Coordinates of C-alpha atoms in Angstrom, one line a residue:
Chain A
X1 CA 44.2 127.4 144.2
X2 CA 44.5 131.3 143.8
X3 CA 44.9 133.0 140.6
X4 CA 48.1 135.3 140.4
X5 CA 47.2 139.4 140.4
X6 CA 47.2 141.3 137.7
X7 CA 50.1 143.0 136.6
X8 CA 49.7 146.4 135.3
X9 CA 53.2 147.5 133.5
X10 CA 54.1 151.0 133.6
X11 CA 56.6 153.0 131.5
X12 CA 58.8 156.4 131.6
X13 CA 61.6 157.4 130.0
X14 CA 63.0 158.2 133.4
X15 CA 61.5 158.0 136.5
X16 CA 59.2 160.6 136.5
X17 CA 56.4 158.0 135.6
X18 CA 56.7 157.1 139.2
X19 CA 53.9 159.8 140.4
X20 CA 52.0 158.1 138.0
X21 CA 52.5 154.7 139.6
X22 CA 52.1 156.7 142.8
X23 CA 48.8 157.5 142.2
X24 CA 48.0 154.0 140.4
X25 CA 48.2 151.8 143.8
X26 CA 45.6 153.0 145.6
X27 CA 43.0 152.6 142.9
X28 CA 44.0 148.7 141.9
X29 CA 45.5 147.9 145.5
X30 CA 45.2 144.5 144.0
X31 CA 47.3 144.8 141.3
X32 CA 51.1 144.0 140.8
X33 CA 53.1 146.8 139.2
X34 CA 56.1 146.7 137.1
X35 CA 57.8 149.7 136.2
X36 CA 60.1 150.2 133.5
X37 CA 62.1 153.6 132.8
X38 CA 64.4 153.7 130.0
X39 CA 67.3 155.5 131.4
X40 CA 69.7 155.5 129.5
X41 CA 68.2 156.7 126.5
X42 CA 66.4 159.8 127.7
X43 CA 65.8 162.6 127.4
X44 CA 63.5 161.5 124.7
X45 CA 62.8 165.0 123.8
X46 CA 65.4 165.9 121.4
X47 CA 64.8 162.9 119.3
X48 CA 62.5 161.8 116.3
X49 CA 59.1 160.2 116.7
X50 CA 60.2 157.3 114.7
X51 CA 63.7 156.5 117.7
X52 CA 61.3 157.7 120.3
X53 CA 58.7 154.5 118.9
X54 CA 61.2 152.1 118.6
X55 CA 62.3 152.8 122.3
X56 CA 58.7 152.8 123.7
X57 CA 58.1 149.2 121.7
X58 CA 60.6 147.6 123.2
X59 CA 60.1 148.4 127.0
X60 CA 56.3 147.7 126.3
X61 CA 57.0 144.6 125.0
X62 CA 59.8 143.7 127.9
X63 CA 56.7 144.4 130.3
X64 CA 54.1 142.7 128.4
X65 CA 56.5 139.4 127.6
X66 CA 59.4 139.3 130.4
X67 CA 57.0 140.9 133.4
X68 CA 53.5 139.6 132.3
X69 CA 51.5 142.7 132.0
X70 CA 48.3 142.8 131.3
X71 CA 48.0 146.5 131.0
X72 CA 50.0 148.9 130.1
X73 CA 50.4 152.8 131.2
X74 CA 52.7 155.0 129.3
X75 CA 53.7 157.5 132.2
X76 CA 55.4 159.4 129.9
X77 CA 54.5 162.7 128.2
X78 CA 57.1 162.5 125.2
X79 CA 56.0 159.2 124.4
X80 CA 52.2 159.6 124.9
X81 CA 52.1 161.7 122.2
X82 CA 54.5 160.6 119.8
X83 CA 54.2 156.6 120.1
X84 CA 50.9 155.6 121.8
X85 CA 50.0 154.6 118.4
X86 CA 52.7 152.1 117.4
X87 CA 52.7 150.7 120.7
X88 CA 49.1 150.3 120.8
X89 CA 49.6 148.2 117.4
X90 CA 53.0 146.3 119.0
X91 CA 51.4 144.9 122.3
X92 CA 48.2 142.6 122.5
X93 CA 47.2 144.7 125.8
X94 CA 45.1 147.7 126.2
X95 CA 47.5 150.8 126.7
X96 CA 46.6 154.2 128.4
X97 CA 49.1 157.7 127.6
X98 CA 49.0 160.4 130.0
X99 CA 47.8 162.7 127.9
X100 CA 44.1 162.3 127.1
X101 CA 43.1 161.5 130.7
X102 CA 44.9 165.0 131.7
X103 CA 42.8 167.4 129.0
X104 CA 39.7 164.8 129.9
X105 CA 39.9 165.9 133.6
X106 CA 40.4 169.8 132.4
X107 CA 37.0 169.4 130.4
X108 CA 35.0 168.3 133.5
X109 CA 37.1 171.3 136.0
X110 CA 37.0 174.1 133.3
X111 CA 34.0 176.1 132.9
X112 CA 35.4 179.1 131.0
X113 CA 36.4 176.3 128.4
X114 CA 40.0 177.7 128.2
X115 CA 43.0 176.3 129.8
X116 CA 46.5 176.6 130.9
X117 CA 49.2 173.4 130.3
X118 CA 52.7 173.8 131.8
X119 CA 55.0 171.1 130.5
X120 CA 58.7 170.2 128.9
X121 CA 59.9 171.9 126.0
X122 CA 59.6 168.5 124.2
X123 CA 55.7 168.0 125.1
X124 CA 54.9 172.0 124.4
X125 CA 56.9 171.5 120.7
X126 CA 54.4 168.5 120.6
X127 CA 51.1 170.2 120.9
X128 CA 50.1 167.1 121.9
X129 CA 48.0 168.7 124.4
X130 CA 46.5 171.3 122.5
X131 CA 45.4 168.5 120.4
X132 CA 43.5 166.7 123.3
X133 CA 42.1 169.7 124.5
X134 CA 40.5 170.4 121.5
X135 CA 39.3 167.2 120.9
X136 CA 37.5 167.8 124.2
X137 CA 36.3 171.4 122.7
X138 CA 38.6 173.2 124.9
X139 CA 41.2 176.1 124.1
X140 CA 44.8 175.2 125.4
X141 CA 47.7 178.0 125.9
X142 CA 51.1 175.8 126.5
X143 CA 54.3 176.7 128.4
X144 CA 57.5 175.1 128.5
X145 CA 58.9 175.5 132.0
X146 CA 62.4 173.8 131.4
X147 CA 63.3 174.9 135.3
X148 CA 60.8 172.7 136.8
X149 CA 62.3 169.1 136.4
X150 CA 66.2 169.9 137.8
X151 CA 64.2 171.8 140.9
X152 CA 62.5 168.8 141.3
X153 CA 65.5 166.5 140.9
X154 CA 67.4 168.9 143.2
X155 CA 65.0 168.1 146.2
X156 CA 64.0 171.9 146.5
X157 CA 60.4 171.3 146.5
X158 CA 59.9 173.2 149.6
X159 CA 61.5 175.9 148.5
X160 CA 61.9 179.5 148.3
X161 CA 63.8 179.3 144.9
X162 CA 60.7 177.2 143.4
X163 CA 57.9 179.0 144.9
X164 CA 59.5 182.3 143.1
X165 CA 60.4 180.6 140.1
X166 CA 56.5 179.3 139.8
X167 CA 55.7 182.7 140.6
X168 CA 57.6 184.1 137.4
X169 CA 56.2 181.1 135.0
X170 CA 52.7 181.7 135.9
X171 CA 52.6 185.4 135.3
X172 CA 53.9 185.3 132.0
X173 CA 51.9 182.1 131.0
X174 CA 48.6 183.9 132.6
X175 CA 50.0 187.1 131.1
X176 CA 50.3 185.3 127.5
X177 CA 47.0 183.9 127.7
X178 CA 45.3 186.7 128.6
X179 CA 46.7 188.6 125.5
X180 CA 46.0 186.0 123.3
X181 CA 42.0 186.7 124.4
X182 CA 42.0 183.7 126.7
X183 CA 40.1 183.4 129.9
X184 CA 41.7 180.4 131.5
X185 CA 40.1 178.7 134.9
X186 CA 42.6 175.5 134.9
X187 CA 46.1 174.6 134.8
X188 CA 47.0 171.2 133.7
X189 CA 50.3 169.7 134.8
X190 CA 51.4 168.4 132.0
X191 CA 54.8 166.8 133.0
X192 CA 54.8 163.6 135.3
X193 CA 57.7 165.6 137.7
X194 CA 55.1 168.3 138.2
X195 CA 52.8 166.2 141.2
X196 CA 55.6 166.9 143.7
X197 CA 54.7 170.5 143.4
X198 CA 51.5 170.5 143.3
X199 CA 50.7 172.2 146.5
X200 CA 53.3 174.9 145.3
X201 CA 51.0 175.5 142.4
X202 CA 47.9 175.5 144.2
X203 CA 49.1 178.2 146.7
X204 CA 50.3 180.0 143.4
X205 CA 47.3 180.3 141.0
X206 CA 44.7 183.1 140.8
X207 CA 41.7 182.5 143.2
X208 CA 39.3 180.1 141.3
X209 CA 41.8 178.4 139.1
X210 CA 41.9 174.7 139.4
X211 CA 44.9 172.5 139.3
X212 CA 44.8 169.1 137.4
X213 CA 46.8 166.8 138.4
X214 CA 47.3 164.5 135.0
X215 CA 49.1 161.4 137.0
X216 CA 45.6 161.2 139.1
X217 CA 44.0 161.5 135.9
X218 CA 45.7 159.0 134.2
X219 CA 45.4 156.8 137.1
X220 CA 41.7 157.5 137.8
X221 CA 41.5 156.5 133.8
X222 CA 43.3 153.5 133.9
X223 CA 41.9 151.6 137.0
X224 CA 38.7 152.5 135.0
X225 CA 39.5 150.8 131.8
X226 CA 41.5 147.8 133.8
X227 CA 38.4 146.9 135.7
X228 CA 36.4 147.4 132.7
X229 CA 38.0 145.8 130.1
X230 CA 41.0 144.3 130.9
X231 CA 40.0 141.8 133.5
X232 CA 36.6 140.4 133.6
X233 CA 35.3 141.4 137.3
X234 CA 35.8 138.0 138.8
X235 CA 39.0 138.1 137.8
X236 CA 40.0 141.5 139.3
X237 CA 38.2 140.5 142.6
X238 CA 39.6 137.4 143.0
X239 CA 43.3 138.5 142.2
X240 CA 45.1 138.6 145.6
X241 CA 48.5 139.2 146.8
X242 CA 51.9 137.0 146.3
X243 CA 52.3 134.6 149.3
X244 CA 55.6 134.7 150.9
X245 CA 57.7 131.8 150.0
X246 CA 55.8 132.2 145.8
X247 CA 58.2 131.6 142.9
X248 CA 57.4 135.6 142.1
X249 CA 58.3 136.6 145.3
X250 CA 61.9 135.1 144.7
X251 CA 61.8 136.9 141.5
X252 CA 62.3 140.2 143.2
X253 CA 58.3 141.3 143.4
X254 CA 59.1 144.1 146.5
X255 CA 56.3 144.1 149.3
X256 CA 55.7 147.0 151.8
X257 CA 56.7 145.5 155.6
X258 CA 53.4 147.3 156.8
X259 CA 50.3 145.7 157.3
X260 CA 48.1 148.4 155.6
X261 CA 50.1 147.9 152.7
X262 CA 50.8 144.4 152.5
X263 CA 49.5 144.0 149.2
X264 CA 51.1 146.3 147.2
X265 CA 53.9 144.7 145.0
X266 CA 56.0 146.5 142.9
X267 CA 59.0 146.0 140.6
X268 CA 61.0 148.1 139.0
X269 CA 63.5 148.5 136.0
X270 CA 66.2 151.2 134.6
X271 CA 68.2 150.7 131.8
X272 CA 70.8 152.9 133.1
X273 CA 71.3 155.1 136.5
X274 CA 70.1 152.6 139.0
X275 CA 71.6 154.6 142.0
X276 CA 69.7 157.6 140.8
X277 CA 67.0 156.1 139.8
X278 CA 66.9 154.8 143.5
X279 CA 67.8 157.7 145.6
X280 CA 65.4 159.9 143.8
X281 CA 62.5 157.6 142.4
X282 CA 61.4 157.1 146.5
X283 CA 60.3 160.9 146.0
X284 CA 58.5 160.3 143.2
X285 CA 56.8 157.1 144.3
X286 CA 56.3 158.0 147.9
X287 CA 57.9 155.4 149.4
X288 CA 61.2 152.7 148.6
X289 CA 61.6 152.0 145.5
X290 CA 62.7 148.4 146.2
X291 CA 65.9 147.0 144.6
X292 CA 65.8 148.5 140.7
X293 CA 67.0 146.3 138.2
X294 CA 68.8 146.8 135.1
X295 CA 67.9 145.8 132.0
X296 CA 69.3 145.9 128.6
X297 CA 66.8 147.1 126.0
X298 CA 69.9 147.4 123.3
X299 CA 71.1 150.3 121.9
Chain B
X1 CA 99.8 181.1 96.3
X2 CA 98.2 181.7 99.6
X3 CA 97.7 178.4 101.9
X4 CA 94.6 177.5 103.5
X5 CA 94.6 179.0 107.3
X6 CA 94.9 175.7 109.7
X7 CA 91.7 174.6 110.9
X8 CA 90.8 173.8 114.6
X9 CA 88.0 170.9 115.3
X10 CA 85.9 172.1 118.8
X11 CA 83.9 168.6 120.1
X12 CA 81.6 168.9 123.0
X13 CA 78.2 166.9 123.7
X14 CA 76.3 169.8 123.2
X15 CA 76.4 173.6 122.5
X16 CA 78.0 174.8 125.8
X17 CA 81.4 173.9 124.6
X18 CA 80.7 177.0 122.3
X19 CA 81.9 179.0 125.0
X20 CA 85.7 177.4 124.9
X21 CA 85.2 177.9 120.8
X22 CA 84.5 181.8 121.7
X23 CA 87.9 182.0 124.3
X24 CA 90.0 180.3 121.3
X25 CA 88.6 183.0 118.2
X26 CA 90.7 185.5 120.1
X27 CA 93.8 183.3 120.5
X28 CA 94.2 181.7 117.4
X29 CA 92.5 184.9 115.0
X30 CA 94.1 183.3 111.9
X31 CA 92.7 180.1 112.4
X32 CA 89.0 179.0 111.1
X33 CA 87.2 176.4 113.1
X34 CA 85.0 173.5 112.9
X35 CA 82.7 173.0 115.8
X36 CA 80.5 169.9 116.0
X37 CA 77.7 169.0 119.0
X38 CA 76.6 165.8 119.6
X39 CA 73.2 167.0 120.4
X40 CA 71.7 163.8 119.1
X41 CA 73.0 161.4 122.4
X42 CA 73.4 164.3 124.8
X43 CA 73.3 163.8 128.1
X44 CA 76.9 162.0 127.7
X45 CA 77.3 161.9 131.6
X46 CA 74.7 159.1 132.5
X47 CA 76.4 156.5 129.7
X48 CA 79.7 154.3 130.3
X49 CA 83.0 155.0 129.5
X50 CA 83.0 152.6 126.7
X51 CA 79.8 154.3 124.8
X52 CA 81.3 157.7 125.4
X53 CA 84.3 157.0 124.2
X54 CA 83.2 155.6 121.0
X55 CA 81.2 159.0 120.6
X56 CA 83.6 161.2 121.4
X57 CA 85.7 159.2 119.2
X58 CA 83.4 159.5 116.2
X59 CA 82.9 163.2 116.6
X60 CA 86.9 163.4 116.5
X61 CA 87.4 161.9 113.5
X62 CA 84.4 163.4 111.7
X63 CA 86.3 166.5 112.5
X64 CA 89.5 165.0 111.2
X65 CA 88.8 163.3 108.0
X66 CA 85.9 165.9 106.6
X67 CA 86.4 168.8 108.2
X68 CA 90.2 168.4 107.8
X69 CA 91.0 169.5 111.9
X70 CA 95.0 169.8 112.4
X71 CA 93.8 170.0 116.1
X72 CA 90.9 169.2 118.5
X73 CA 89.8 170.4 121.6
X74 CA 87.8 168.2 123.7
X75 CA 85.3 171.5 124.6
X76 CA 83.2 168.8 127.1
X77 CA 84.5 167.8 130.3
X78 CA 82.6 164.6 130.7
X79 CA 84.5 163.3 127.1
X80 CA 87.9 165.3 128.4
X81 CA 87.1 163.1 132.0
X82 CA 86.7 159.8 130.5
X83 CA 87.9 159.6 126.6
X84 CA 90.5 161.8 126.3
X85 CA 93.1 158.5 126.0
X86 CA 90.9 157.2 123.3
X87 CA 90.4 160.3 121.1
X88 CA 94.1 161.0 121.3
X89 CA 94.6 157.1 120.2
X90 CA 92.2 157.2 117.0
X91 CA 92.5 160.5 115.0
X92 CA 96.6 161.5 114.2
X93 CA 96.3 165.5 115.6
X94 CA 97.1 166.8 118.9
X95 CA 94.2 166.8 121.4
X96 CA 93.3 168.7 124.4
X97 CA 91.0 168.4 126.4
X98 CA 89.5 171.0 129.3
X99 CA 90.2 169.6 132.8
X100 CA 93.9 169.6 133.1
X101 CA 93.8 173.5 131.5
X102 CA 91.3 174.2 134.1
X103 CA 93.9 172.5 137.5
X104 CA 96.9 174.2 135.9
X105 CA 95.2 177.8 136.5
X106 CA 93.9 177.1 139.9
X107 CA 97.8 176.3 140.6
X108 CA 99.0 179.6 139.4
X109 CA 95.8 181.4 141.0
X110 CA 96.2 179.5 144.5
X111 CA 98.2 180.5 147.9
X112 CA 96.8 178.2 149.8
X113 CA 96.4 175.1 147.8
X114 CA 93.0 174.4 148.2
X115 CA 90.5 174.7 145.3
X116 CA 86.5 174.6 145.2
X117 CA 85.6 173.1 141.6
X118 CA 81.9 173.1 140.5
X119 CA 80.6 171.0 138.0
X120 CA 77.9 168.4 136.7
X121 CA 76.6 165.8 138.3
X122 CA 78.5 163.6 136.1
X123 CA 81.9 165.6 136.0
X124 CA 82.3 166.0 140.0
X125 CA 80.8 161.6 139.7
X126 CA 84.2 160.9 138.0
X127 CA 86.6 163.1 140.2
X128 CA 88.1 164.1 137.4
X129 CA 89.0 167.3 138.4
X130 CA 90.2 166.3 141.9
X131 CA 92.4 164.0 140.0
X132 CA 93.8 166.9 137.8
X133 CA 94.3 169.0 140.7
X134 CA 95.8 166.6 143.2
X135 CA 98.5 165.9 139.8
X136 CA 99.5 170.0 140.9
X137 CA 99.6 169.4 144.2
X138 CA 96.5 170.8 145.0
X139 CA 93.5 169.9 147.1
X140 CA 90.0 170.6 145.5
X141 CA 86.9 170.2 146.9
X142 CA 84.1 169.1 144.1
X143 CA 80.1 169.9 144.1
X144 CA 77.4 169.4 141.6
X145 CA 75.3 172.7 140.7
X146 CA 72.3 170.7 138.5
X147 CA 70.2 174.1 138.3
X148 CA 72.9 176.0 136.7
X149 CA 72.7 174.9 133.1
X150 CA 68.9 174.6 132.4
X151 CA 69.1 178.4 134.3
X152 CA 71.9 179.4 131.6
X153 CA 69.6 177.3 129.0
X154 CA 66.5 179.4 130.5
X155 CA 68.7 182.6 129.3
X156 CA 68.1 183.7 133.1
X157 CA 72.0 184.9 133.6
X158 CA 71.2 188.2 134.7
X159 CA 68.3 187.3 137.3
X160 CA 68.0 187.4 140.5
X161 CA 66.9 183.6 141.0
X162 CA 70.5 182.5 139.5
X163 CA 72.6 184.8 141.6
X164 CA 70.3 183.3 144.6
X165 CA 71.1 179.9 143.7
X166 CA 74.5 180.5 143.4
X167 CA 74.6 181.5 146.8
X168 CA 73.3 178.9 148.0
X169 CA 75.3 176.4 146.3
X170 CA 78.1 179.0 147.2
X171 CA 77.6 178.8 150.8
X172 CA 76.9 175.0 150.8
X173 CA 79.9 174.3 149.2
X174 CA 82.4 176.6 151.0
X175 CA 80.6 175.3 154.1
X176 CA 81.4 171.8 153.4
X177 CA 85.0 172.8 152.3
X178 CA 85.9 174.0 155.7
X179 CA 84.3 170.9 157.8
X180 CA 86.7 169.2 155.5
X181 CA 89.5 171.2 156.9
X182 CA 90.2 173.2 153.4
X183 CA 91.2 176.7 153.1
X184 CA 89.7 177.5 149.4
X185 CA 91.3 180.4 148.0
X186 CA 89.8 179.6 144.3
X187 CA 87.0 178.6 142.8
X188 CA 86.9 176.5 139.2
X189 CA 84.1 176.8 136.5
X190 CA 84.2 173.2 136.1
X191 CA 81.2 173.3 133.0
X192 CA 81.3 174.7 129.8
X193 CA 77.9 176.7 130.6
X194 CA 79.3 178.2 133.5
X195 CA 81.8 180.8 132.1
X196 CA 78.3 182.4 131.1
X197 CA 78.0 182.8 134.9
X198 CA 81.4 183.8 135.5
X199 CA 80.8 187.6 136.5
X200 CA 77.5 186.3 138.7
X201 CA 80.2 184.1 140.9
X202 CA 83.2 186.9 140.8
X203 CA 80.2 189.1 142.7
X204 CA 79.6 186.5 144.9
X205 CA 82.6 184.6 146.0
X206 CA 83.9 185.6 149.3
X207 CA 86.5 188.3 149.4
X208 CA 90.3 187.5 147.9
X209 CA 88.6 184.3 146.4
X210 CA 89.8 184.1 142.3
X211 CA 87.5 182.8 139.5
X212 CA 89.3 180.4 137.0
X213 CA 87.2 180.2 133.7
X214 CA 88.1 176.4 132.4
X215 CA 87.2 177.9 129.4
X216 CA 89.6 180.6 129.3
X217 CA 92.5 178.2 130.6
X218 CA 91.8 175.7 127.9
X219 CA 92.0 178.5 124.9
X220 CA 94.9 179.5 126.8
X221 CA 96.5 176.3 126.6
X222 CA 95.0 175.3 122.9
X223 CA 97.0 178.2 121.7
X224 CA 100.0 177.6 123.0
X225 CA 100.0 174.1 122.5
X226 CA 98.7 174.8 118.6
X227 CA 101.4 177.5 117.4
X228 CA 103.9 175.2 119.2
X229 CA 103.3 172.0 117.8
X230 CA 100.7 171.2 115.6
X231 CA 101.8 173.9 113.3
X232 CA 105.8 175.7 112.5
X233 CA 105.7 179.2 113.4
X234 CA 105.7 180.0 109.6
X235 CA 103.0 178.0 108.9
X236 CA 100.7 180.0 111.5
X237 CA 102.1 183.2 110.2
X238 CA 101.6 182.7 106.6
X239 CA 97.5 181.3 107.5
X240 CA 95.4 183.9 106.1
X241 CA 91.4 183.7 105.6
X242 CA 89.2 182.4 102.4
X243 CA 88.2 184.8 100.0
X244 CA 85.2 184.9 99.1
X245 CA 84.3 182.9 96.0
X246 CA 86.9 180.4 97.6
X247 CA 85.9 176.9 97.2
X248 CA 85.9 177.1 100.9
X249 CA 83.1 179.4 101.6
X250 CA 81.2 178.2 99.3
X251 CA 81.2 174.6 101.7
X252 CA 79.3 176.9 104.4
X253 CA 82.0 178.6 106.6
X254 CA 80.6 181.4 108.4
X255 CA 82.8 185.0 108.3
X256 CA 81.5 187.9 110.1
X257 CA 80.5 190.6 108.2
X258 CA 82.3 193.3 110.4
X259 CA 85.8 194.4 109.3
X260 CA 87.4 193.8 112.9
X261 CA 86.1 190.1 112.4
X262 CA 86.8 189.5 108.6
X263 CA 89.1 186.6 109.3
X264 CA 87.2 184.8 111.5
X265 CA 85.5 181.6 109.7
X266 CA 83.6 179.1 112.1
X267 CA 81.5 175.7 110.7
X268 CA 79.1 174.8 113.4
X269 CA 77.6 171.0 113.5
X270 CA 74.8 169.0 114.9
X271 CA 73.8 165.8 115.4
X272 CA 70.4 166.6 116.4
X273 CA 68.1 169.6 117.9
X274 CA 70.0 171.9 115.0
X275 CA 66.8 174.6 115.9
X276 CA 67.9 174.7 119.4
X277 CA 71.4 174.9 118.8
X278 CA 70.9 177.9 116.3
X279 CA 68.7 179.7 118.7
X280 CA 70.9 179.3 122.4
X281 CA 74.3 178.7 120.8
X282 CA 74.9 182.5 120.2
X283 CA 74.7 183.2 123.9
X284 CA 77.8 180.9 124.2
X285 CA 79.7 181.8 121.1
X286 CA 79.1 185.6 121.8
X287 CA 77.7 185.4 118.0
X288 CA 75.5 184.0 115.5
X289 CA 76.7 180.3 115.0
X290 CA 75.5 180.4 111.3
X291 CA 73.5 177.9 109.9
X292 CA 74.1 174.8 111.8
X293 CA 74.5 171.7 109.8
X294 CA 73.2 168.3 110.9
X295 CA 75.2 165.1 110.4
X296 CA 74.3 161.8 110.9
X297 CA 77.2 160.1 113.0
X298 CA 75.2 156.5 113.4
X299 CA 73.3 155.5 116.2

């Protein structure tokens, strides 16, 4: 008899979360992934910690109690520093935010100890990261770049639009910094949309400045506290994919058809927007999204 | 005995409506106005017809019962596209909405009967314009522009990334217009934000190519509609502003403190994000919005 993989459950308000996910496989190839984004209630943003909660609960707990996971990732800025808390204390799994693992990464990259974090409006109102960079004894200048997401959603990654538009947010965030007597060798991306351009970024920043990455982070963080704590080591090695013909399989578990990535299962949920969430999440997760499903979290 | 002046309710999801608030002020100078953004479920265009309609429908009769609104201009065309019917069924005031104001120019303006209309991703999803404008026997050929509002939100109108987006989108759109067989002669401002844009897109539409500002037409058409009907002539006439000590003002109306603006009294309200509102809602109403008051409508 085989023992069923483990399911790591990811969440996003949108679909975002998916470069997170992206850069998950690879380090738990083992692993099935179930990926929630809620939709039809974002932007989370503009609302109150204790709505933003509430909505983070309850797709943790529909991927800890309808999917099965056994770890969860909140892929997720807005919710990373607002709820990781109260879903922490709602789900009997270990949970990883985005956030920490991104000003982590910036501790071991900067040497200046002073650091750049482009974001959403929502995350930079948060100082969630200045928190986390401090914590890691590290000075943090933020910067809401509210163009970055609809270029992004737009498709215009390669683009002449972006690379100028990166070009005018970085001088007046290295500008910024410099007059508030910072010396900053490291920009964090500190918005799960921002991996698609992060070859724009590196072509963009002074000479020496180093580009984190905070979905690699996160998922370099998570594989290490999965195979640490989550599943005992026999467990994680012995995990193996779905066979065809498996009562998961029929439940919708989408496989890659090539043979280097055979393993890989992933299934995902929207609340809302499953034709957007399926034309544009294949960007975002580097390949099909599979099928998406809808789900009804309530209102 | 002086009577109160008639008061107009203004409903959009958000703030941009503010810019079909600022076209009325002129047009109805007598009236005062209540204006009230749904900030708290914004984006409307990714929900059902059914939970926008019961929205919309709230924000009506908020306007109606406690703000006392004679008339109400739907000032969001994804509530004009798909609630219109049920607004106009539950509050007992004349109701307009911005779409059909918006075809009716583009008749007068075009020659050749074709008609570009840009929009949201959400207002060019329901066709509502194409609708409109195939009821006056026109043909209009509908894009999303998704960059345009964060780059109004960004406060970059006069910048030379948004008049080079707008020629792109400009030259895709008039490029798929003709492999459609269309002969555009006009061009609608199909979103609340864009009239904000409207002298970029005069400087860059194609020679002999009009602009129709929906928010223009719908204050237009508000006005008419108002001093016809919802009011007798007398009763417009006779409307004179507050005074101050008036149990009015002292309920938060807003009155300009220059002598050519003495009369005009505008109430602005939010469901949420009442910072954001304050600080970007000027650029749309052309002035300060006043204190913005935040009301709870229910989840």
């Amino acid at each position: 008899m085989t023992e069923s993989p483990p399911t790591i459950g990811v969440f996003d308000s949108g679909f975002g979360g998916l470069t997170v996910l992206r850069a998950l496989i690879p380090r738990l190839p083992r692993a099935r992934f179930a990926f929630i984004g809620d939709t039809a209630r974002l932007p989370y943003g503009s609302k109150s910690r204790r709505t933003i909660a509430r909505y983070a609960v309850e797709s943790a707990q529909f991927l800890v109690r309808e999917q099965g996971a056994e770890f969860i990732v909140i892929a997720c800025n807005t919710a990373s520093a607002l709820a990781l808390d109260a879903i922490q204390d709602a789900v009997p799994v270990s949970v990883l935010g985005v956030i920490e693992p991104g000003a982590a990464a910036a501790r071991v990259a900067s040497t200046t100890g002073d650091v750049l974090v482009i974001a959403t409006d929502a995350t930079v109102q948060s100082h969630a990261y200045r928190a986390a960079c401090a914590a890691q004894n590290l000075r943090a200048f933020e910067k809401a770049c509210p163009l970055l997401v609809p270029l992004v959603e737009e498709g215009w990654v390669n683009h002449r639009v972006t690379d100028e538009v990166i070009r005018i947010y970085l001088g007046e965030l290295t500008a910024e910094a410099k007059a508030d007597g910072l010396k900053p060798d490291t920009l964090v991306l500190g918005c799960t949309h921002y991996p698609l351009l992060r070859q724009n970024f590196e072509r963009a920043v002074p000479h020496g400045v180093k580009v984190i990455d905070s979905a690699e982070s996160t998922a370099e963080a998570a594989a290490r506290l999965f195979n640490g704590h989550a599943h005992s080591p026999s467990d994680t090695q012995s995990g193996c994919p779905i066979q065809p013909g498996d009562e998961q399989t029929s439940l919708g578990w989408a496989e890659s058809d090539t043979s280097d990535e055979a393993e890989i299962q992933i299934k995902c949920f929207a609340t809302d927007s499953v034709e957007k969430f399926e034309r544009l999440g294949s960007r975002f997760l580097g390949r099909p999204t599979g099928n998406v499903e809808l789900v009804d979290l309530g209102g």
